PDB file of C-alpha atoms in Angstrom:
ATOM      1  CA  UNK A   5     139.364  58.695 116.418  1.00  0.00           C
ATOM      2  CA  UNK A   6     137.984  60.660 113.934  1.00  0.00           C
ATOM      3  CA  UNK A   7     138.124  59.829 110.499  1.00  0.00           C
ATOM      4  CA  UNK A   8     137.079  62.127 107.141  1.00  0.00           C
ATOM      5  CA  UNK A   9     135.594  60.659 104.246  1.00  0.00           C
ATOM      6  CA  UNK A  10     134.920  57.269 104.852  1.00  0.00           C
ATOM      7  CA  UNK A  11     132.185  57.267 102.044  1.00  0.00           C
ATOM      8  CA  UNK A  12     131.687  60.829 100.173  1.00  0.00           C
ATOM      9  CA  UNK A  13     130.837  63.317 102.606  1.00  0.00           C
ATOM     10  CA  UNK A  14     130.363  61.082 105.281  1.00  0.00           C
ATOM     11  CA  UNK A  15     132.764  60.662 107.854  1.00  0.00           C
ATOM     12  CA  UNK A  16     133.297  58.336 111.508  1.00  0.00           C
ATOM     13  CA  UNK A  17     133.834  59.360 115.003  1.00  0.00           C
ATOM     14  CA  UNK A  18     135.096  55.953 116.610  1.00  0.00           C
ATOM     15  CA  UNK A  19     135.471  55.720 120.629  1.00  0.00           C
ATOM     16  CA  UNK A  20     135.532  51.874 122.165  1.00  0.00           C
ATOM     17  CA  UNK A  21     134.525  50.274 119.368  1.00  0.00           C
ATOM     18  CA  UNK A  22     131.140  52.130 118.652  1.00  0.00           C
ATOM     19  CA  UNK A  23     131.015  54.054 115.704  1.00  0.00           C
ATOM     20  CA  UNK A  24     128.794  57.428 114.847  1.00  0.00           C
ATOM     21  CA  UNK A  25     129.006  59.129 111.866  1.00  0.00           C
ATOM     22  CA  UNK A  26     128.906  62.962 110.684  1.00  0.00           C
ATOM     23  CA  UNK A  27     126.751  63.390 107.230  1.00  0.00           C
ATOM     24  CA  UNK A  28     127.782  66.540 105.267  1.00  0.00           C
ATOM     25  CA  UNK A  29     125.894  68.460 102.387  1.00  0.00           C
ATOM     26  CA  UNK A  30     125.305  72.218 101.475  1.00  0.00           C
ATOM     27  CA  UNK A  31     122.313  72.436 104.209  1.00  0.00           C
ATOM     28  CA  UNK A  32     124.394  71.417 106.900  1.00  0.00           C
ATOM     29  CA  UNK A  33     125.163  67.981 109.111  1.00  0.00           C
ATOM     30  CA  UNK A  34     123.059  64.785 110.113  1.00  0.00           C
ATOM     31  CA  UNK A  35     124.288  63.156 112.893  1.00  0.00           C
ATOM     32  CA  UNK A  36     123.768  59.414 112.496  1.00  0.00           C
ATOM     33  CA  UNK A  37     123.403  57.786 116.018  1.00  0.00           C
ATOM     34  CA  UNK A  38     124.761  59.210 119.744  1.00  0.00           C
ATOM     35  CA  UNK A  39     127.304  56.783 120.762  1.00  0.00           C
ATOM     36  CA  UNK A  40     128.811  56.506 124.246  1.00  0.00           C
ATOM     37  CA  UNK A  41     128.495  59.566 126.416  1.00  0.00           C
ATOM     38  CA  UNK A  42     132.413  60.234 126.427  1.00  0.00           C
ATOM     39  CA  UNK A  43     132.048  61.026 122.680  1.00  0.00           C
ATOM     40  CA  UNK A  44     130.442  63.715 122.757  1.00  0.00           C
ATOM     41  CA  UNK A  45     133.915  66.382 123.119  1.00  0.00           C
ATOM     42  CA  UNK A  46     134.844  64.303 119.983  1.00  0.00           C
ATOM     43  CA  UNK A  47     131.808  65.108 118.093  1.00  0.00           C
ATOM     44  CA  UNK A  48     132.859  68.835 118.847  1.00  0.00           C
ATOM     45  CA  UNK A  49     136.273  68.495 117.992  1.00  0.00           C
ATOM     46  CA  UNK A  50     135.128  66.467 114.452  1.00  0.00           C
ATOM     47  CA  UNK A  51     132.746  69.302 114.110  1.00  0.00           C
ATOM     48  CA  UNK A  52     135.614  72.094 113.798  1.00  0.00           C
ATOM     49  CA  UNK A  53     137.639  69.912 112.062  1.00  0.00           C
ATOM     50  CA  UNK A  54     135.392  70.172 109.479  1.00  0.00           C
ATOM     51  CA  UNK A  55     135.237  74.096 109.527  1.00  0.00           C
ATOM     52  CA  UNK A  56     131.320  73.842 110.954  1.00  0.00           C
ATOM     53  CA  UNK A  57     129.273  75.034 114.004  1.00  0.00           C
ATOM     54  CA  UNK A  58     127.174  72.688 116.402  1.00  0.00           C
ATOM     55  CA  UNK A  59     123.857  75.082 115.126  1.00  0.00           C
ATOM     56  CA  UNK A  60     124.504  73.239 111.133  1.00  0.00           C
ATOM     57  CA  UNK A  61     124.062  70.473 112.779  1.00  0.00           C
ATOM     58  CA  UNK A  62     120.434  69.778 112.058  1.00  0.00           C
ATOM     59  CA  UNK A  63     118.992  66.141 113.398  1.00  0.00           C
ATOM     60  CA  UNK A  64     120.060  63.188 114.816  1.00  0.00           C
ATOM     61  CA  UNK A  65     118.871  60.261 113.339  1.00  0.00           C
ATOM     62  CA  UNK A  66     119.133  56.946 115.341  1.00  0.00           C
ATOM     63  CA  UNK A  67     119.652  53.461 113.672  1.00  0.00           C
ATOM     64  CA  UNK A  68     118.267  52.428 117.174  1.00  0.00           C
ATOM     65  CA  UNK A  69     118.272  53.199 120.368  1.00  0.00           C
ATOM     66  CA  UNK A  70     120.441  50.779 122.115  1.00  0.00           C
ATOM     67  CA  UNK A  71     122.569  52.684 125.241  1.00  0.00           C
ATOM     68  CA  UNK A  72     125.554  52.654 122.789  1.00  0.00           C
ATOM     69  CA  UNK A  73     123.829  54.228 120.421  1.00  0.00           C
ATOM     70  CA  UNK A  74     121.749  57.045 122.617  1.00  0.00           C
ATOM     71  CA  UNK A  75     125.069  58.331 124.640  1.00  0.00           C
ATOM     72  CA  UNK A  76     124.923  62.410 124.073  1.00  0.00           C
ATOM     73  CA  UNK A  77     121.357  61.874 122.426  1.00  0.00           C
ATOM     74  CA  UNK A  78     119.885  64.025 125.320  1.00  0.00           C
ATOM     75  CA  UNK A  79     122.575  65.811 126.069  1.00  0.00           C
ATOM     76  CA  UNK A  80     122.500  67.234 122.234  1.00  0.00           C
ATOM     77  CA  UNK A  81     118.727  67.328 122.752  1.00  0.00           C
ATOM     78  CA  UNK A  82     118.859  69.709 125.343  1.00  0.00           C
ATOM     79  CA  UNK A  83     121.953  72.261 124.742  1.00  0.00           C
ATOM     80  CA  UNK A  84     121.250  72.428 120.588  1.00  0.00           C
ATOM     81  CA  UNK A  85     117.673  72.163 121.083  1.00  0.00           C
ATOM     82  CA  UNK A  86     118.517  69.052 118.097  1.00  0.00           C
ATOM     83  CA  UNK A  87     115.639  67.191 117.330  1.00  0.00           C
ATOM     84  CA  UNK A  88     115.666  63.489 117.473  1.00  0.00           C
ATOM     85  CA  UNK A  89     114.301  60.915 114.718  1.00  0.00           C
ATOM     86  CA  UNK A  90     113.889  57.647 115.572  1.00  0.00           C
ATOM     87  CA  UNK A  91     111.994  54.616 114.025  1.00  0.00           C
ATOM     88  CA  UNK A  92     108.362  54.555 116.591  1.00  0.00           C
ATOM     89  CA  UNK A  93     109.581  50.976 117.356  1.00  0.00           C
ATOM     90  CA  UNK A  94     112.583  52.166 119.224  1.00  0.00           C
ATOM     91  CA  UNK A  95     110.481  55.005 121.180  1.00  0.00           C
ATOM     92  CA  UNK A  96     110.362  53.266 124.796  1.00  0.00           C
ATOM     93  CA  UNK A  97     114.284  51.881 124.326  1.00  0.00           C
ATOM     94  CA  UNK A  98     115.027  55.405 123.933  1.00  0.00           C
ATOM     95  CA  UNK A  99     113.886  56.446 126.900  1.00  0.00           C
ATOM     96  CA  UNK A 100     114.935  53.264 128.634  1.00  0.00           C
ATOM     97  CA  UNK A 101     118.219  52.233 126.407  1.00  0.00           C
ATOM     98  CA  UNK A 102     118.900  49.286 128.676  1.00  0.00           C
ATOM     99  CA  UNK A 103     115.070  47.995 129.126  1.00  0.00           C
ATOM    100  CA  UNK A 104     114.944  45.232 126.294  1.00  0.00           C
ATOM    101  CA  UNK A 105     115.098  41.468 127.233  1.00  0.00           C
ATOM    102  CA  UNK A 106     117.521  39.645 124.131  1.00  0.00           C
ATOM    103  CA  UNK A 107     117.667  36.240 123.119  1.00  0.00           C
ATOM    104  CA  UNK A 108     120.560  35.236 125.527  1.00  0.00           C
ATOM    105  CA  UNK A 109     121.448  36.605 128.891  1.00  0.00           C
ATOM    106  CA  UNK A 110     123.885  38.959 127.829  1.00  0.00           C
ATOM    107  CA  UNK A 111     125.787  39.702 131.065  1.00  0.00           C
ATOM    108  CA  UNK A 112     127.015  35.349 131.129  1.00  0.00           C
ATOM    109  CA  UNK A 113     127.653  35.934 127.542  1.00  0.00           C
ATOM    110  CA  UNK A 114     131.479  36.914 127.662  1.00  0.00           C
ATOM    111  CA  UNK A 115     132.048  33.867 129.918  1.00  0.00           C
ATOM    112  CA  UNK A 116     131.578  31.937 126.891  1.00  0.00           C
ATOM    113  CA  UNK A 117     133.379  34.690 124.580  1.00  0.00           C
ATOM    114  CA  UNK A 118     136.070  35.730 126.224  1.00  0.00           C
ATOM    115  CA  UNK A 119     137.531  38.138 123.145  1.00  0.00           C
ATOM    116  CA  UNK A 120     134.830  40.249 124.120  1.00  0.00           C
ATOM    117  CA  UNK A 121     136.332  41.275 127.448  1.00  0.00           C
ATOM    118  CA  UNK A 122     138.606  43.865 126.515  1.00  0.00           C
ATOM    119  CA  UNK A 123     136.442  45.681 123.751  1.00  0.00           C
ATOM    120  CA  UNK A 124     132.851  45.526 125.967  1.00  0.00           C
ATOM    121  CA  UNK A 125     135.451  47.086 128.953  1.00  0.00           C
ATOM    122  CA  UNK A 126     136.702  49.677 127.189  1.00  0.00           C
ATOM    123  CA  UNK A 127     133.090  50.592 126.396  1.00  0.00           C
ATOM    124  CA  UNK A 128     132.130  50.277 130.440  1.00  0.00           C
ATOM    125  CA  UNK A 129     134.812  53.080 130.661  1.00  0.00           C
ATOM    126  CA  UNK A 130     133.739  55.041 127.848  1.00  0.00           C
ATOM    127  CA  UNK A 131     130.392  55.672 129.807  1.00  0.00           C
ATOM    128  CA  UNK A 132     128.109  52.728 128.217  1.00  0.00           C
ATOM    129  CA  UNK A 133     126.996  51.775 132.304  1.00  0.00           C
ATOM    130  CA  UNK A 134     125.427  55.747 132.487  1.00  0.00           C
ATOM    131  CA  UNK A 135     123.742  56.530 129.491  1.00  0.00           C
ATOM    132  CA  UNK A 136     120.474  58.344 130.065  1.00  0.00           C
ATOM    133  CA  UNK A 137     117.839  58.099 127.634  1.00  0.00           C
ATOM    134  CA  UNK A 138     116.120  60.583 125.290  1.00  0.00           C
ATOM    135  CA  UNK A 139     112.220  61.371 124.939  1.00  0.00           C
ATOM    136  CA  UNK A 140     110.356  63.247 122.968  1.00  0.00           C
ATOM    137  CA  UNK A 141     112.303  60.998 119.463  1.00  0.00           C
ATOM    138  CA  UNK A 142     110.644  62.510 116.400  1.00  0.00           C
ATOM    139  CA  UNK A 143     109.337  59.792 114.250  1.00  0.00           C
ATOM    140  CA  UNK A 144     111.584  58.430 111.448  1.00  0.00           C
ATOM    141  CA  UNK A 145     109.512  57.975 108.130  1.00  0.00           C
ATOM    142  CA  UNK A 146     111.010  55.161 106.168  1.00  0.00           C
ATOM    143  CA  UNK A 147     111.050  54.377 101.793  1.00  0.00           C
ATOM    144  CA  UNK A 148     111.744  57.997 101.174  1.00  0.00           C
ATOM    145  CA  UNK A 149     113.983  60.566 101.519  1.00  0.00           C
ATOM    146  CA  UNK A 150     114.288  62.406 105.225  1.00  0.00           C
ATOM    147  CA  UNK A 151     114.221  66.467 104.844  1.00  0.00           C
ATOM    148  CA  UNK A 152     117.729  66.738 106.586  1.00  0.00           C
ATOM    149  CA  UNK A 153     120.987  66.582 105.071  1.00  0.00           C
ATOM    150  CA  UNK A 154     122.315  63.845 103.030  1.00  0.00           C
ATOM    151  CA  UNK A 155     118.897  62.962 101.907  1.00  0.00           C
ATOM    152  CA  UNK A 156     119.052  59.491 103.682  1.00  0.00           C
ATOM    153  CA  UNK A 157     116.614  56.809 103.264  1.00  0.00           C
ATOM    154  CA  UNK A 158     115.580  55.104 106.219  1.00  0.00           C
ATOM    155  CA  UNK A 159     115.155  51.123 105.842  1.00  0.00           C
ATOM    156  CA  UNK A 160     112.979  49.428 108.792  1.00  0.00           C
ATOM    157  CA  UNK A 161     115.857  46.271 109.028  1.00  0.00           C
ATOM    158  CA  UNK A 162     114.109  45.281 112.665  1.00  0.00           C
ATOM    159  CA  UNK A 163     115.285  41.805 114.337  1.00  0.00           C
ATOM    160  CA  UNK A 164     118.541  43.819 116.243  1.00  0.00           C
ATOM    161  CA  UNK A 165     115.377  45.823 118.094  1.00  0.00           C
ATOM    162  CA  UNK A 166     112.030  46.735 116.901  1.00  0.00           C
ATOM    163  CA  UNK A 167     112.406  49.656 115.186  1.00  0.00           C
ATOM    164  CA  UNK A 168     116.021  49.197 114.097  1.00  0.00           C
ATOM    165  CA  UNK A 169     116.539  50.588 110.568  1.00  0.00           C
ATOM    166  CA  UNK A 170     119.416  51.375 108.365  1.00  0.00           C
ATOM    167  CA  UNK A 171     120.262  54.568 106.277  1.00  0.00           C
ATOM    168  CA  UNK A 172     120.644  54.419 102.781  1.00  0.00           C
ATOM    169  CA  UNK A 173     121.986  57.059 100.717  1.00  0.00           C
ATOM    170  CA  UNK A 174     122.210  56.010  97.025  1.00  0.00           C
ATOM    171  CA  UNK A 175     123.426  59.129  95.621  1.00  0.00           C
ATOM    172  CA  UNK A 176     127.200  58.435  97.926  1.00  0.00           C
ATOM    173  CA  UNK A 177     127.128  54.662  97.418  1.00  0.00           C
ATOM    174  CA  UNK A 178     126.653  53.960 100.999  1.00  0.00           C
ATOM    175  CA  UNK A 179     124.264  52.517 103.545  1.00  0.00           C
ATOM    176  CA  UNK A 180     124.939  53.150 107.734  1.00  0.00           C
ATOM    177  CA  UNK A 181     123.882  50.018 108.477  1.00  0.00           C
ATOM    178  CA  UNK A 182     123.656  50.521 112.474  1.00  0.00           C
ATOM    179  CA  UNK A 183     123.679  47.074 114.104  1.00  0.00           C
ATOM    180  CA  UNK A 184     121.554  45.137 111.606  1.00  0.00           C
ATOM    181  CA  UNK A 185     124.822  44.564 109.548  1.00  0.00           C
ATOM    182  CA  UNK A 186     128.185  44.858 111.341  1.00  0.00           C
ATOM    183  CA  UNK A 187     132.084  44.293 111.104  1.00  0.00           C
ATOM    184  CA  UNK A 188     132.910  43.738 114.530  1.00  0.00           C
ATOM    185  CA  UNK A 189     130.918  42.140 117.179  1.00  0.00           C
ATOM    186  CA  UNK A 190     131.512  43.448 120.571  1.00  0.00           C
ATOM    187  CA  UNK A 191     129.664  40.426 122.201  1.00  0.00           C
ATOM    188  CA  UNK A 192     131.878  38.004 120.577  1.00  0.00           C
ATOM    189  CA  UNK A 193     135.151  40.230 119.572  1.00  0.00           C
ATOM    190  CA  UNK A 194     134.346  38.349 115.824  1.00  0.00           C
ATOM    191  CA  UNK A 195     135.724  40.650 112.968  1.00  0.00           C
ATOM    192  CA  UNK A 196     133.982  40.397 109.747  1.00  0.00           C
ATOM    193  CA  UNK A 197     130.278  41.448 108.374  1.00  0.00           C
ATOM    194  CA  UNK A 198     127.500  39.792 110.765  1.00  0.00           C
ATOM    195  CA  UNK A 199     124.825  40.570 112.669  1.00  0.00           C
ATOM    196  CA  UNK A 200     125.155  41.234 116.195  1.00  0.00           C
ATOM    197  CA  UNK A 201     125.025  38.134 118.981  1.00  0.00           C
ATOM    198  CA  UNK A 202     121.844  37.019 120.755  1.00  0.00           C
ATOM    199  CA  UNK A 203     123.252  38.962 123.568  1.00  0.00           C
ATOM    200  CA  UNK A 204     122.237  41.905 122.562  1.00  0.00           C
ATOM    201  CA  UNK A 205     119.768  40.906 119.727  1.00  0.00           C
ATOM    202  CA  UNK A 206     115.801  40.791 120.657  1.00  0.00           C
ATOM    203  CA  UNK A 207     115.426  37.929 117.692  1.00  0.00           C
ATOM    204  CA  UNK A 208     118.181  37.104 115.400  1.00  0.00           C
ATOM    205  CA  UNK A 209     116.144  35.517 112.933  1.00  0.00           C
ATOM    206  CA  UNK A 210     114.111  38.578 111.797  1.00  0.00           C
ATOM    207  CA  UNK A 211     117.662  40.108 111.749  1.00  0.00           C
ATOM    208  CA  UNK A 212     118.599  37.220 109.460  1.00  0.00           C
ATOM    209  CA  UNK A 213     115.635  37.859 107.260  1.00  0.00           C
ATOM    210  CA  UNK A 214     116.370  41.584 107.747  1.00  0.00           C
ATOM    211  CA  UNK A 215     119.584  41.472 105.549  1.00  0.00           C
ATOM    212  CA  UNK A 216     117.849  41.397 102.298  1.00  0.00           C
ATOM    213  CA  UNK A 217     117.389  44.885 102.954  1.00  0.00           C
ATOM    214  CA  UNK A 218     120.412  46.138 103.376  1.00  0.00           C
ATOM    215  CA  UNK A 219     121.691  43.763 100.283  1.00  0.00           C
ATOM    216  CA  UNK A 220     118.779  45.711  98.526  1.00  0.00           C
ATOM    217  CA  UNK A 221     120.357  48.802  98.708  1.00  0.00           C
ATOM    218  CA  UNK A 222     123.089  48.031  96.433  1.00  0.00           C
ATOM    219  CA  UNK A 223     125.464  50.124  98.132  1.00  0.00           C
ATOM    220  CA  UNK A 224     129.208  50.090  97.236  1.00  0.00           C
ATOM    221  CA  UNK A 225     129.894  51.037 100.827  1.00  0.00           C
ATOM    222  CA  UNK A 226     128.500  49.615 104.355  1.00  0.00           C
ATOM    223  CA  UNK A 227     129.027  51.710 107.158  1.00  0.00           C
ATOM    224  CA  UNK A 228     127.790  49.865 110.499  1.00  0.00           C
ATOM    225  CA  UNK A 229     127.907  50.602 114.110  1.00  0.00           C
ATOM    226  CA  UNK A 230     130.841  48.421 114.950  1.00  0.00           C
ATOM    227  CA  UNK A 231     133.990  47.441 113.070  1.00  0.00           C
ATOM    228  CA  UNK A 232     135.463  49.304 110.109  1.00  0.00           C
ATOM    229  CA  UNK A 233     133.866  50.097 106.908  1.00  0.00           C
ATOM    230  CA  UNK A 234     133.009  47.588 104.274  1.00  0.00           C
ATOM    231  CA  UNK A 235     133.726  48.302 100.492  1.00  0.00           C
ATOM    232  CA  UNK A 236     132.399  45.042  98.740  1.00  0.00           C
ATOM    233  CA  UNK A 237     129.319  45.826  98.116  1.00  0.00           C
ATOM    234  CA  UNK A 238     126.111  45.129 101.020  1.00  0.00           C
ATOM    235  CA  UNK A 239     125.169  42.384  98.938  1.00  0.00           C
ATOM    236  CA  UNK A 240     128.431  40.980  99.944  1.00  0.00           C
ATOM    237  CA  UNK A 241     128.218  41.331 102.803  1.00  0.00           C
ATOM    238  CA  UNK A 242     124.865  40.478 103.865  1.00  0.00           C
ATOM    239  CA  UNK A 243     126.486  36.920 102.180  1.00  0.00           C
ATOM    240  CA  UNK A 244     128.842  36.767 104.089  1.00  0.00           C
ATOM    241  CA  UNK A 245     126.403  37.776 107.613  1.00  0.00           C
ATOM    242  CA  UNK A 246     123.890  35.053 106.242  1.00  0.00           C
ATOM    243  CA  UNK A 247     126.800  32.708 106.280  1.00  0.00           C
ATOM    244  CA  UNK A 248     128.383  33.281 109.882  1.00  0.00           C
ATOM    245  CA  UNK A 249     124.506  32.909 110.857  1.00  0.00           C
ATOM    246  CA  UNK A 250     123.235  33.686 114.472  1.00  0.00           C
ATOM    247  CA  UNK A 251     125.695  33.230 117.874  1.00  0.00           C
TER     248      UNK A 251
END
């Protein structure tokens, strides 16, 4: 599903539950994360819905680099010669996307949360079990504006993973708030602003401690990797996230 304008000049591909997100301005198109390797015709197809050509788009910028987030990374990488930024923290999970050891075993994890069944299948089918990773990620310089379009500000919000960080553009209203703030939890099928479960979550209480950040930004609109948008203010929802805790 594609869908325009979900904060100004931003707008969502969404394929099993994992979101990425097209960033428009007068220089051309960030692409915010690489979701599941089956999304990549629907980037194209977003892409000429939008009246632009795969050479405007100018970087991918990852939140992280969990598999679900790294799909067509290299795939991008190597047929637009696109150049990757990621947070240093994140550089080895790149290349490995399903090397990092979470709080909770995260495969016995849907015994227990059975919701999750149908949404983490329809990611297995969307091509979350083959993702290949992506080297050579371009370090991601946080507190100031990145040189690509949009003008995003990239937060270090680790806890999620390492290097995790979420993109803030104050100018739209809106913060892509990857997996350190989301609507939907695909390890627990729980709707409603959170952070993600121990299952897939290297230390959920520097993610915890990591929503003041996104609250910080003030932003009208939260954009995160999972779930649909939120338009009651971060602050809001880090409250709420802060309130459903760690699971």
């Amino acid at each position: 599903m594609f869908t325009p304008e979900v904060a100004d000049g931003i707008h969502r591909i969404t394929h099993a539950h994992v979101n990425c997100y097209l960033v428009e301005d007068e220089d051309g198109v960030t692409l915010v994360d690489a979701g599941l390797p089956s999304m990549w015709p629907m980037l194209l197809a977003a892409l000429e819905e939008r009246g632009r050509r795969p050479d405007e788009v100018r970087a991918l910028v990852l939140t992280h680099a969990h598999f679900d987030h790294v799909g067509f990374a290299r795939r991008a990488q190597e047929q637009w010669q696109l150049p990757v930024l990621g947070h240093p923290g994140d550089a080895h999970l790149a290349a490995h996307p399903y090397r990092y050891r979470p709080e909770r075993n995260r495969f016995l994890y849907p015994v227990t949360h059975p919701r999750s069944l149908p949404l983490l299948g329809r990611m297995a089918a969307a091509g979350a079990l083959a993702v290949k990773g992506v080297r050579g990620v371009r370090p991601l310089e946080t507190g100031t504006a990145l040189p690509v379009p949009g003008r995003p500000v990239a937060v270090h919000t680790p806890g999620h993973t390492d290097g995790h960080c979420v993109l803030d553009l104050p100018d739209r209203g809106a913060v892509l708030s990857g997996d350190a703030l989301v609507t939907l939890d695909p390890y627990t099928g729980r709707p409603g602003p959170q952070i993600i479960a121990a299952a897939a979550t290297k230390d959920s209480a520097v993610a915890l401690d990591s929503l003041d950040a996104v609250a910080a930004t003030g932003a009208h609109t939260v954009l995160p990797g999972h779930g649909e948008r939120w338009t009651q203010g971060a602050e809001a929802a880090a409250r709420h996230a802060r309130a459903v805790g760690a699971h």
